[in-house]
Amino acid sequence: MVLEMKDLCVDFTGMRGKVRALRNVSLSIEKGEVLGVVGESGSGKSVTALSILGLLGSNATISNGEISYLGQNLLRLGPKEMQSLRGKKIGMVFQEPMTALHPTMKVGSQLAEVIKRHRGLSKKQAHKLAVEALKEVHIHDPELVAKKYPFELSGGMRQRIVIALAMSAPPDLLIADEPTTALDVTIQKEILQLIKELNDKRGTSVLLITHDLGVVSSVCDRVMVMYAGEVVEEGKTEEVLNAPSHPYTEALLHALPDLADPEEPLKAIPGEVPDLQNRPAGCAFASRCPKAMDICGVSVPALEPVSKNRSAACWLRRDTY
Amino acid sequence: MSTLIDFHSVDKSFYKGKESVKAVIGANLTVKKGSVVGLVGESGSGKSTLGKMLIGLEMPSEGSIQYAGAPLWKNKKFIRPRPGEIQSVFQDPQSSLDPRMRVKEIILEPLFALGTRERKEKGSRERLTSLMKRVGLKAEHLDRYPHEFSGGQRQRIAIARALITDPSFIVLDEPTSALDVSVQAQVLNLLKELKNERNLTYLFISHNMSVIRYMCDVIAVMYKGRIVESGPARKLFESPRHPYTKILLSSLPSIFEKKGPALSFAPPAEVDSGEEACGFFERCPFRMEACLKAPAFESITEEHGVACHLEG
Ligand SMILES: Nc1ncnc2c1ncn2[C@@H]1O[C@H](COP(=O)(O)OP(=O)(O)OP(=O)(O)O)[C@@H](O)[C@H]1O
Ligand SMILES: Nc1ncnc2c1ncn2[C@@H]1O[C@H](COP(=O)(O)OP(=O)(O)O)[C@@H](O)[C@H]1O
Ligand code: SF4
Ligand code: SF4
Ligand SMILES: [Mg+2]
Ligand SMILES: [Mg+2]
């Protein structure tokens, strides 16, 4: 097991008081596995990633749970140790590549710097490896690109460079939070292919966060669906998408336009995601769920196995396995 | 169906000092009354600029746009066929709704373009209430401010504002791109219903191909300012002809089965293609010598056209 998170609860203290952003979130990633985290905005995807990286702000409290990375308890590490873990043992890629790049430094030098730091090489050796690294993320003419500044490159090129940076240590785990959301769909495909290729070739595990089920389907081995700060379903990607266990996953699939059946009216999900500040009692999806029962409005269903490779948090699925 | 809008060789250039950006080049496009025409293409390809020329926000540099048989731009002036006839809804309801105005004022605002009598008539309490209900909001929401609403609700407010003048045509520029999937479906269905109820015509801009397929009758694909292919939605999806359209369709991260061979961009061309070349030369996997001269946009059938030397 590369990463294991158990029953994590994260609270934010703000002007309006305390909000529970994550509620008993558990997940695990095996070596070489790509785990997708999918959910709508505010469902807790980024907070999940930031918890692992130790990057939650000072207004956040982890009030329950454990995170272990390669057997090490991350919640016990000090800020210094976390910092050395980030970038080296865990690579990071975010939506906006510019946030990860130094704006006034040539991209080749940025890469060389990081490689030098991780591997203790000479400047010249590091530069050579930097060019190699650019080649590995399929940048044509890497010598030329190495001499450019980030602003001279397209969004897709920048994201390739961020991936090269993230993979330079190389890490055992890559955390990518909406890495293609700001990109055109044609470029998105190339970046997803690149992530998949690095995962295949190097056996790096990947935590891929996205709001797009299509993205999940094209690269993830397993998927975890989040809703209002909770994991509602988890399982093998194909199985979850073909036969969802949780009513929310099912509703989400029906709400998407289907290219194979474009005339079919969309089945919209009534209502909206609940405000975490006023999270209703019971199942968070109850007010929108077509299958809600009395118990759903009273008691929160826990995430439990419902079949061989699948877990769901729904009263309907209790005791079916 | 009769023609409502006709673009004829429309160019739009922006000047920044000495540099010029050609945002739209030689656009020809026909919008039939009562249809939904979709515009797709990568970021910066000119979709919004094309839409803005229809609502008076950008003036064409060259060419003409006819609306219901009369020119929309004349002597650098935007000629409204009738005040309120053309409306728009944009992507980000947060920034397009004035935060200091109450919902009621926001929705009534477009009526200021109308004469006093019509304004009173169209802005009656009764009409306002029924419009609110129709877009899925409540009458008591009228006195609130935009920040009190969710993204989906704000987009409903923007739709109500667009409808208050009884338009015939609406430019929808990424109307659901900022919304979550579960709310997107509500808004798309609402837009479809309103279109049928009111016999509206839409120009629907989106980068989401499944959304475009769901909403549109006709699709135009833009690449670097040019419309490279246009045709009936079904035709375009089933048998795309332009290499860029093919790549676009094969890039969709679909949860449904993919058909057709995967096709990707070619590595950037090594030769400098020059000004005259096909706009897609740089990345086209099929480029050849003939492509150093740009292809004309030609009809394959009455409704389906493409600009590529491989066709024709
Ligand atoms: N007011 C302006 N001044 C200068 N350049 C502009 C202006 N508006 C647009 N452009 C340029 O025109 C081109 C087309 O822009 P446009 O906004 O129409 O693209 P788009 O297809 O709508 O892109 P997106 O998908 O990102 O919304 C771009 O190169 C853009 O930078
Ligand atoms: N720094 C913060 N301070 C207060 N609340 C936060 C902070 N970061 C995230 N949250 C809240 O936590 C919840 C989950 O957010 P996030 O993980 O960013 O969602 P997403 O799934 O869109 O990535 C949201 O309600 C968000 O408002
Ligand atoms: S627990 Fe009840 S309300 Fe929640 S998803 Fe299951 S059936 Fe629906
Ligand atoms: S004209 Fe040539 S370069 Fe342009 S799209 Fe067609 S084949 Fe490609
Ligand atoms: Mg996020
Ligand atoms: Mg635009």
XYZ file of C-alpha atoms and ligand atoms in Angstrom:
709
model
C 0.000 0.000 0.000
C 1.432 3.380 -0.975
C -1.126 5.616 0.674
C -3.828 4.950 3.186
C -6.219 7.474 4.673
C -8.624 6.427 7.386
C -11.681 8.281 8.677
C -10.239 11.703 8.068
C -12.237 14.673 9.339
C -11.168 18.204 8.462
C -12.763 21.333 9.917
C -12.283 24.911 8.794
C -12.841 27.787 11.148
C -14.061 30.894 9.380
C -16.189 33.969 9.854
C -19.347 31.914 9.901
C -18.003 29.465 12.453
C -16.796 25.923 11.973
C -17.388 23.897 8.801
C -16.662 20.220 8.407
C -15.125 19.974 4.918
C -14.225 16.271 5.135
C -16.265 13.758 7.076
C -14.720 10.334 7.682
C -12.922 10.136 4.363
C -11.042 6.886 3.807
C -9.045 5.880 0.769
C -6.149 3.705 -0.249
C -3.826 3.553 -3.226
C -1.747 0.525 -4.175
C 1.576 0.695 -5.909
C 1.133 1.545 -9.577
C -2.548 2.284 -9.204
C -4.431 5.312 -10.528
C -7.205 6.357 -8.166
C -9.690 8.934 -9.417
C -11.475 11.264 -7.048
C -14.574 12.716 -8.642
C -17.155 15.130 -7.302
C -18.758 18.513 -7.850
C -17.195 21.748 -6.699
C -16.961 22.000 -2.926
C -17.275 18.246 -2.402
C -13.855 18.085 -0.719
C -11.559 16.821 -3.464
C -8.897 19.489 -3.047
C -9.077 19.380 0.739
C -8.388 15.642 0.493
C -5.286 16.323 -1.609
C -4.088 19.172 0.598
C -4.480 17.030 3.728
C -2.103 14.438 2.293
C 0.366 17.118 1.283
C 0.213 18.859 4.649
C -0.866 22.043 2.897
C -4.113 22.790 4.694
C -4.087 26.384 5.885
C -3.799 27.513 9.486
C -7.595 27.762 9.801
C -7.914 24.006 9.270
C -7.960 21.289 11.918
C -7.678 17.581 11.328
C -9.987 16.476 14.073
C -9.963 12.775 13.380
C -8.276 10.095 11.288
C -4.952 8.880 10.015
C -2.887 9.232 6.879
C -0.081 6.812 6.262
C 2.306 7.051 3.354
C 4.595 4.080 2.706
C 4.054 3.050 6.294
C 4.860 6.493 7.684
C 2.266 8.391 9.724
C 2.042 11.733 7.915
C 0.066 13.450 10.640
C 3.000 13.030 13.019
C 5.530 14.692 10.718
C 6.766 18.207 11.394
C 6.585 20.998 8.790
C 10.239 20.465 7.758
C 9.765 16.765 7.189
C 6.550 17.376 5.261
C 8.311 19.873 3.075
C 11.029 17.425 2.147
C 8.381 14.807 1.380
C 6.526 17.130 -0.965
C 8.070 17.408 -4.365
C 10.451 14.584 -3.632
C 8.433 11.593 -2.458
C 5.074 12.983 -3.512
C 4.793 14.938 -6.773
C 2.127 17.587 -7.202
C 0.334 18.986 -10.239
C -2.412 21.573 -9.922
C -4.938 23.133 -12.303
C -2.956 26.301 -12.905
C 0.577 25.434 -14.074
C 1.771 28.995 -13.496
C 1.389 28.601 -9.733
C 4.048 25.879 -9.795
C 6.492 27.671 -12.078
C 8.919 30.451 -11.387
C 7.799 33.235 -13.751
C 11.219 34.801 -14.366
C 13.348 31.680 -14.652
C 13.942 29.650 -17.795
C 12.127 26.339 -17.596
C 15.306 24.325 -18.202
C 17.017 26.019 -15.255
C 14.004 25.417 -13.013
C 14.071 21.732 -13.831
C 17.852 21.512 -13.452
C 17.651 23.217 -10.064
C 15.137 20.694 -8.761
C 17.057 17.745 -10.193
C 20.265 19.044 -8.636
C 18.586 19.345 -5.269
C 17.024 15.885 -5.384
C 19.984 13.980 -6.698
C 23.043 15.985 -5.705
C 24.421 16.352 -9.220
C 26.612 18.959 -10.842
C 24.984 21.828 -12.702
C 25.997 20.423 -16.056
C 24.732 16.921 -15.323
C 21.484 18.345 -13.988
C 20.965 20.401 -17.119
C 21.449 17.338 -19.269
C 18.881 15.446 -17.223
C 16.511 18.413 -17.423
C 16.550 18.198 -21.213
C 15.991 14.440 -20.927
C 13.051 15.096 -18.610
C 11.507 17.485 -21.152
C 11.860 14.810 -23.802
C 10.159 12.343 -21.543
C 7.072 14.529 -21.268
C 7.036 14.651 -25.085
C 8.220 18.160 -25.640
C 9.502 18.493 -29.175
C 12.763 20.314 -29.433
C 13.558 20.153 -25.689
C 16.852 22.070 -26.047
C 14.964 25.058 -27.398
C 12.108 24.866 -24.902
C 14.582 24.622 -21.996
C 15.697 28.152 -22.844
C 12.194 29.616 -22.706
C 10.368 31.384 -19.918
C 6.982 30.013 -18.794
C 5.048 32.951 -20.283
C 6.419 32.103 -23.724
C 4.729 28.705 -23.656
C 1.144 27.514 -24.098
C -0.932 26.214 -21.185
C -0.488 22.615 -22.322
C 3.293 22.982 -22.606
C 3.453 24.544 -19.163
C 1.507 21.667 -17.666
C 3.957 19.214 -19.276
C 6.787 21.076 -17.596
C 5.030 20.988 -14.234
C 4.626 17.226 -14.696
C 8.322 16.917 -15.538
C 9.106 18.842 -12.339
C 6.754 16.699 -10.280
C 8.253 13.480 -11.640
C 11.891 14.517 -11.336
C 12.710 13.019 -7.920
C 11.068 10.554 -8.888
C 8.152 10.278 -6.464
C 6.189 7.167 -5.503
C 2.931 9.079 -5.679
C 1.730 11.813 -7.995
C -1.184 13.943 -6.827
C -2.850 15.758 -9.720
C -5.700 18.127 -8.784
C -7.748 18.970 -11.891
C -4.576 18.986 -14.035
C -6.463 19.410 -17.312
C -9.483 21.487 -16.313
C -8.023 24.714 -17.727
C -6.943 23.090 -20.996
C -8.622 22.491 -24.339
C -10.000 19.001 -24.724
C -7.451 18.037 -27.395
C -4.601 19.055 -25.095
C -6.323 17.432 -22.130
C -6.170 14.114 -23.916
C -2.435 14.445 -24.504
C -1.767 15.335 -20.851
C -3.891 12.453 -19.563
C -2.057 10.088 -21.886
C 1.221 11.403 -20.549
C 0.183 10.816 -16.928
C -0.964 7.313 -17.790
C 2.273 6.606 -19.625
C 4.447 7.730 -16.691
C 2.288 5.607 -14.407
C 2.761 2.542 -16.640
C 6.449 3.046 -17.258
C 7.582 3.967 -13.788
C 4.931 2.374 -11.635
C 4.178 5.705 -9.966
C 0.848 5.667 -8.160
C -1.493 8.503 -9.063
C -4.272 10.301 -7.225
C -6.183 12.064 -9.985
C -8.766 14.621 -8.960
C -11.367 15.711 -11.485
C -14.983 16.762 -11.754
C -15.265 14.981 -15.097
C -16.425 11.362 -15.179
C -15.092 11.113 -18.728
C -11.583 11.827 -17.468
C -11.993 9.191 -14.769
C -13.094 6.645 -17.312
C -10.143 7.223 -19.582
C -7.325 6.874 -17.014
C -8.365 5.618 -13.577
C -8.218 2.040 -12.311
C -10.469 2.823 -9.397
C -12.718 5.760 -8.627
C -14.038 7.334 -5.480
C -17.111 9.560 -5.701
C -17.401 12.417 -3.212
C -20.466 14.403 -2.210
C -20.611 17.175 0.378
C -17.327 16.184 2.039
C -17.992 12.451 2.145
C -17.095 9.433 0.052
C -20.370 8.008 -1.207
C -19.063 5.279 -3.488
C -15.785 3.591 -4.302
C -14.844 0.806 -6.678
C -13.325 -0.262 -9.987
C -13.899 2.471 -12.547
C -15.600 0.358 -15.166
C -17.881 -1.287 -12.671
C -18.870 1.932 -10.951
C -19.646 3.687 -14.219
C -21.514 0.739 -15.702
C -23.500 -0.172 -12.617
C -23.376 2.522 -9.939
C -24.367 1.459 -6.440
C -25.073 4.855 -4.953
C -28.107 6.873 -6.123
C -25.931 10.003 -6.430
C -23.454 8.318 -8.803
C -26.391 7.004 -10.789
C -28.065 10.420 -10.953
C -24.811 12.052 -12.007
C -24.427 9.617 -14.901
C -27.983 10.292 -16.053
C -27.484 14.068 -15.873
C -24.659 13.953 -18.435
C -25.427 14.405 -22.112
C -24.836 11.047 -23.781
C -23.190 11.202 -27.192
C -24.585 7.807 -28.039
C -28.130 9.036 -27.437
C -28.100 12.794 -27.958
C -31.845 13.320 -28.348
C -32.659 11.759 -24.980
C -33.714 14.513 -22.527
C -31.269 14.891 -19.638
C -32.449 13.707 -16.268
C -31.548 16.684 -14.148
C -30.945 16.203 -10.436
C -33.432 18.431 -8.616
C -32.176 20.942 -6.065
C -28.579 21.744 -5.250
C -25.650 20.520 -3.193
C -26.302 21.278 0.496
C -24.412 24.061 2.188
C -21.804 22.406 4.431
C -22.515 25.026 7.065
C -26.046 23.702 7.322
C -25.492 20.090 6.491
C -28.804 18.273 6.882
C -29.069 15.386 9.307
C -28.850 11.910 7.836
C -27.713 11.230 4.272
C -26.421 14.444 2.648
C -28.064 13.461 -0.654
C -31.476 12.755 0.861
C -33.230 15.958 -0.256
C -32.364 15.189 -3.903
C -32.554 11.420 -3.829
C -35.457 9.765 -5.661
C -35.080 6.692 -3.455
C -34.909 8.374 -0.058
C -36.596 6.587 2.839
C -37.450 7.696 6.355
C -34.163 6.583 7.863
C -32.193 8.617 5.271
C -33.258 11.910 6.800
C -32.237 10.845 10.293
C -29.110 8.761 10.237
C -25.888 9.026 8.189
C -25.142 5.820 6.248
C -21.508 4.698 6.600
C -19.328 3.696 3.648
C -19.421 -0.103 3.644
C -18.640 -2.911 1.216
C -21.659 -3.718 -0.945
C -20.047 -6.253 -3.269
C -16.650 -7.741 -4.007
C -14.876 -4.613 -5.200
C -17.304 -1.964 -4.150
C -18.257 0.205 -1.244
C -21.175 2.599 -0.950
C -22.683 4.811 1.708
C -26.408 4.289 1.275
C -29.136 2.793 3.431
C -30.556 0.969 0.417
C -27.353 -1.012 0.022
C -27.009 -2.011 3.654
C -26.828 -5.734 4.302
C -26.885 -6.606 0.625
C -23.406 -8.091 0.881
C -36.876 27.418 -42.180
C -36.076 30.952 -43.205
C -32.699 32.564 -42.712
C -32.392 34.790 -39.649
C -28.690 35.598 -39.640
C -26.150 35.559 -42.432
C -22.440 36.199 -41.949
C -20.736 37.091 -45.187
C -16.899 37.042 -45.217
C -16.706 38.597 -41.786
C -13.302 39.570 -40.368
C -12.555 41.008 -36.970
C -9.085 42.281 -36.091
C -7.912 43.784 -32.846
C -5.035 46.238 -32.817
C -2.594 46.533 -29.976
C -0.177 49.236 -31.000
C 1.286 48.016 -34.280
C 0.382 44.393 -33.738
C -2.916 43.071 -34.938
C -4.741 39.941 -33.849
C -7.108 38.413 -36.346
C -9.804 37.058 -34.062
C -12.224 36.153 -36.849
C -11.239 35.560 -40.485
C -13.606 35.265 -43.441
C -16.524 33.867 -41.486
C -19.490 32.640 -43.485
C -22.339 31.252 -41.459
C -26.079 31.025 -41.803
C -28.436 30.753 -38.843
C -31.934 29.568 -39.679
C -34.863 30.904 -37.730
C -35.822 28.603 -34.882
C -32.569 26.642 -34.950
C -29.730 26.276 -32.483
C -26.317 26.807 -34.027
C -23.356 25.667 -31.953
C -19.859 27.146 -32.070
C -16.963 25.000 -30.899
C -13.216 25.388 -31.027
C -10.225 25.787 -28.777
C -9.718 28.700 -26.436
C -8.963 31.865 -28.385
C -10.363 30.516 -31.668
C -12.773 33.449 -31.984
C -16.081 32.025 -30.758
C -16.944 34.811 -28.324
C -15.786 37.482 -30.747
C -18.143 36.096 -33.374
C -20.991 36.167 -30.835
C -20.168 39.689 -29.682
C -20.582 41.033 -33.210
C -24.221 39.929 -33.023
C -25.004 41.787 -29.833
C -23.263 45.027 -30.719
C -20.226 44.578 -28.482
C -17.700 44.210 -31.309
C -17.842 45.727 -34.760
C -16.794 43.629 -37.770
C -13.617 44.887 -39.476
C -14.720 43.550 -42.845
C -17.706 41.806 -44.392
C -21.366 41.998 -43.550
C -23.822 40.464 -41.133
C -27.468 40.394 -42.148
C -30.182 40.004 -39.549
C -33.682 39.281 -40.867
C -32.607 40.603 -44.230
C -31.130 43.910 -43.068
C -27.515 44.742 -42.211
C -26.763 44.595 -38.499
C -23.855 47.021 -38.761
C -24.036 50.144 -40.905
C -21.570 53.052 -40.922
C -19.907 51.672 -37.791
C -23.223 51.663 -35.992
C -25.068 48.698 -34.570
C -28.592 48.801 -35.952
C -31.007 47.022 -33.658
C -33.806 45.458 -35.631
C -36.049 46.168 -32.623
C -34.925 47.008 -29.096
C -34.563 43.837 -27.049
C -34.823 41.616 -30.116
C -31.339 40.166 -29.534
C -30.215 39.136 -26.050
C -27.303 37.298 -24.476
C -26.367 35.061 -21.558
C -22.735 34.644 -20.549
C -20.691 32.040 -18.751
C -20.055 33.583 -15.421
C -23.270 34.742 -13.802
C -21.235 36.046 -10.882
C -19.559 38.760 -12.886
C -22.352 39.474 -15.343
C -24.893 40.337 -12.635
C -24.305 43.655 -10.894
C -23.831 42.767 -7.205
C -25.349 46.059 -6.024
C -28.603 45.573 -7.868
C -31.588 43.601 -6.631
C -32.756 40.718 -8.791
C -35.788 42.712 -9.835
C -33.681 45.623 -11.120
C -31.330 43.229 -12.885
C -34.128 41.534 -14.754
C -35.902 44.779 -15.663
C -32.764 46.541 -16.844
C -32.912 45.535 -20.526
C -36.333 47.203 -20.741
C -34.689 50.630 -20.594
C -33.941 50.225 -24.281
C -37.686 50.177 -24.917
C -40.280 52.953 -25.113
C -42.165 53.937 -21.950
C -45.387 52.167 -22.793
C -43.769 48.919 -23.823
C -41.504 49.068 -20.800
C -44.471 49.321 -18.458
C -46.278 46.548 -20.249
C -43.351 44.138 -20.336
C -42.211 44.963 -16.840
C -45.548 44.453 -15.116
C -45.514 42.714 -11.757
C -47.618 39.919 -13.181
C -45.277 39.265 -16.077
C -42.251 39.426 -13.827
C -43.702 36.916 -11.397
C -44.656 34.461 -14.078
C -41.242 34.771 -15.719
C -39.544 34.070 -12.384
C -41.671 31.007 -11.976
C -40.954 29.869 -15.487
C -37.192 29.918 -14.993
C -37.524 28.054 -11.705
C -37.230 30.927 -9.228
C -39.713 32.360 -6.753
C -41.393 35.763 -6.639
C -39.866 36.458 -3.236
C -36.395 36.186 -4.804
C -37.018 39.459 -6.657
C -35.929 41.627 -3.740
C -32.688 39.778 -3.033
C -29.149 40.395 -4.235
C -27.186 38.107 -6.600
C -24.725 36.925 -3.947
C -27.571 35.252 -2.101
C -27.945 32.754 -4.927
C -26.082 29.663 -6.090
C -24.415 29.498 -9.513
C -27.355 27.694 -11.065
C -29.856 30.177 -9.675
C -27.795 33.115 -10.869
C -27.834 31.637 -14.349
C -31.629 31.400 -14.107
C -31.678 35.116 -13.227
C -29.532 35.850 -16.288
C -31.939 33.846 -18.439
C -34.948 35.732 -17.029
C -33.204 39.016 -17.820
C -32.601 37.881 -21.382
C -36.245 36.876 -21.823
C -37.890 39.984 -20.365
C -37.792 41.850 -23.698
C -39.301 38.928 -25.645
C -36.258 38.414 -27.863
C -36.219 36.280 -30.999
C -32.547 35.477 -30.788
C -30.141 34.820 -27.892
C -26.366 34.437 -27.883
C -25.499 31.879 -25.193
C -21.763 32.030 -24.521
C -20.734 29.044 -22.369
C -23.949 29.350 -20.332
C -23.299 26.239 -18.245
C -19.503 26.007 -18.207
C -19.253 27.364 -14.667
C -21.957 25.067 -13.339
C -21.744 21.666 -11.741
C -22.930 18.701 -13.755
C -26.020 18.150 -11.638
C -27.129 21.752 -12.133
C -25.973 21.991 -15.755
C -28.652 19.520 -16.783
C -31.383 21.663 -15.185
C -30.244 24.769 -17.058
C -29.795 22.991 -20.405
C -33.262 21.490 -20.174
C -34.728 24.886 -19.274
C -33.027 26.505 -22.278
C -34.351 23.773 -24.565
C -37.906 24.128 -23.278
C -37.857 27.913 -23.567
C -36.588 27.672 -27.098
C -39.494 25.473 -28.118
C -42.134 27.428 -26.209
C -41.057 30.777 -27.605
C -39.721 29.737 -30.988
C -36.329 31.212 -30.136
C -33.146 31.002 -32.158
C -29.846 30.428 -30.320
C -26.173 30.813 -31.052
C -24.755 28.379 -28.499
C -21.043 28.649 -27.696
C -19.400 25.860 -25.732
C -16.219 23.873 -25.500
C -18.106 20.837 -24.257
C -18.863 18.628 -27.240
C -21.521 16.509 -25.525
C -23.367 19.643 -24.459
C -23.135 21.004 -28.005
C -24.438 17.748 -29.437
C -27.360 17.785 -26.997
C -28.350 21.373 -27.710
C -27.598 22.107 -31.357
C -29.060 21.440 -34.790
C -26.086 22.841 -36.655
C -22.464 23.050 -35.532
C -19.655 25.306 -36.746
C -16.089 24.420 -35.787
C -13.588 27.257 -35.445
C -9.830 27.063 -35.531
C -7.649 30.153 -35.153
C -10.358 32.562 -36.256
C -11.658 30.534 -39.178
C -14.754 28.412 -39.462
C -13.132 25.227 -40.761
C -16.242 23.073 -40.916
C -19.965 23.494 -40.446
C -22.944 21.244 -40.882
C -25.858 19.438 -39.265
C -24.888 18.228 -35.779
C -25.471 14.573 -36.552
C -23.493 14.684 -39.791
C -20.605 16.446 -38.146
C -20.373 13.899 -35.362
C -20.871 10.873 -37.578
C -18.662 11.873 -40.469
C -16.441 14.814 -39.639
C -14.441 15.963 -42.648
C -11.913 18.495 -41.411
C -8.799 17.030 -39.735
C -9.231 19.377 -36.755
C -12.851 18.290 -36.254
C -11.686 14.681 -36.386
C -9.025 15.271 -33.762
C -11.484 17.151 -31.585
C -13.981 14.302 -31.684
C -11.365 11.660 -31.026
C -10.152 13.594 -27.964
C -13.415 13.437 -26.044
C -12.973 11.810 -22.661
C -16.141 9.836 -23.062
C -17.503 7.397 -20.546
C -19.236 5.785 -23.450
C -17.539 3.639 -25.998
C -15.239 5.360 -28.411
C -15.547 4.694 -32.077
C -13.229 5.530 -34.878
C -9.459 5.560 -34.860
C -7.605 7.882 -32.514
C -6.150 10.895 -34.252
C -3.786 13.450 -32.790
C -2.056 16.664 -33.685
C 1.132 16.334 -35.706
C 4.329 17.708 -34.181
C 4.745 21.378 -35.105
C 5.739 21.754 -38.746
C 9.451 22.317 -39.313
C 9.043 24.543 -42.352
C 7.740 28.037 -41.846
C 4.373 27.797 -43.541
C 3.947 31.520 -44.183
C 0.911 33.781 -44.296
C -0.829 32.064 -47.189
C -0.965 28.570 -45.713
C -3.943 26.687 -44.304
C -4.478 27.842 -40.720
C -4.202 24.258 -39.472
C -0.946 23.487 -41.327
C 1.187 23.777 -38.176
C -0.557 20.856 -36.437
C -2.267 18.945 -39.245
C -1.371 15.250 -39.523
C -2.325 15.279 -43.222
C -0.564 18.456 -44.340
C 0.975 18.395 -47.807
C 2.540 20.844 -50.178
C -0.757 22.072 -51.582
C -1.687 23.229 -48.071
C 0.840 26.054 -48.205
C -1.987 27.789 -50.014
C -5.101 28.092 -47.836
C -8.114 26.028 -48.914
C -11.411 27.754 -49.623
C -14.502 26.864 -47.619
C -16.528 24.609 -49.889
C -19.841 22.842 -49.689
C -19.913 19.062 -49.572
C -23.683 19.010 -49.457
C -26.152 21.855 -49.248
C -25.695 22.139 -45.499
C -22.278 20.650 -44.827
C -19.133 22.610 -45.711
C -15.425 22.308 -45.017
C -12.189 24.183 -45.669
C -9.576 21.538 -46.463
C -7.664 20.481 -49.581
C -8.360 16.842 -48.804
C -12.015 17.471 -49.575
C -13.280 18.736 -52.875
N -10.852 43.141 -26.955
C -9.852 42.431 -27.465
N -8.632 42.996 -27.684
C -7.615 42.294 -28.197
N -7.679 40.996 -28.542
C -8.855 40.354 -28.344
C -9.998 41.032 -27.788
N -11.024 40.142 -27.696
C -10.536 38.974 -28.175
N -9.250 39.107 -28.574
C -8.424 38.044 -29.169
O -9.160 37.451 -30.216
C -8.977 36.053 -30.265
C -10.325 35.338 -30.128
O -10.839 35.557 -28.826
P -12.262 35.016 -28.351
O -12.510 35.590 -27.000
O -13.276 35.268 -29.394
O -11.986 33.450 -28.237
P -12.945 32.280 -27.752
O -13.008 31.307 -28.877
O -14.226 32.819 -27.245
O -12.083 31.631 -26.578
P -12.535 30.974 -25.167
O -12.898 29.556 -25.485
O -11.274 31.057 -24.353
O -13.659 31.791 -24.606
C -7.974 35.743 -29.160
O -6.682 35.721 -29.719
C -8.128 36.897 -28.206
O -6.965 37.101 -27.443
N -8.938 27.402 3.273
C -10.233 27.159 3.452
N -10.927 27.843 4.396
C -12.236 27.584 4.619
N -12.950 26.668 3.939
C -12.335 25.966 2.986
C -10.946 26.171 2.682
N -10.602 25.324 1.680
C -11.717 24.636 1.361
N -12.758 25.000 2.150
C -14.116 24.459 2.093
O -14.057 23.039 2.093
C -15.025 22.483 1.213
C -14.356 21.565 0.211
O -13.535 22.331 -0.655
P -12.626 21.738 -1.785
O -11.922 20.518 -1.316
O -11.763 22.840 -2.283
O -13.670 21.309 -2.887
P -13.396 20.698 -4.353
O -14.051 19.361 -4.303
O -14.104 21.620 -5.280
O -11.937 20.629 -4.572
C -15.751 23.659 0.597
O -16.940 23.903 1.312
C -14.789 24.817 0.768
O -15.482 26.036 0.835
S -29.082 6.765 1.988
Fe -31.155 7.152 1.365
S -31.159 9.280 0.630
Fe -29.045 8.619 0.797
S -28.576 7.920 -1.247
Fe -29.231 6.106 -0.102
S -31.410 5.989 -0.498
Fe -30.799 8.014 -1.127
S -5.827 21.962 -46.055
Fe -4.069 20.664 -45.642
S -3.178 21.441 -43.746
Fe -5.236 22.300 -43.944
S -6.517 20.901 -42.819
Fe -6.591 20.212 -44.920
S -4.940 18.708 -45.097
Fe -4.601 19.813 -43.188
Mg -10.778 21.724 -6.062
Mg -15.075 32.859 -25.212
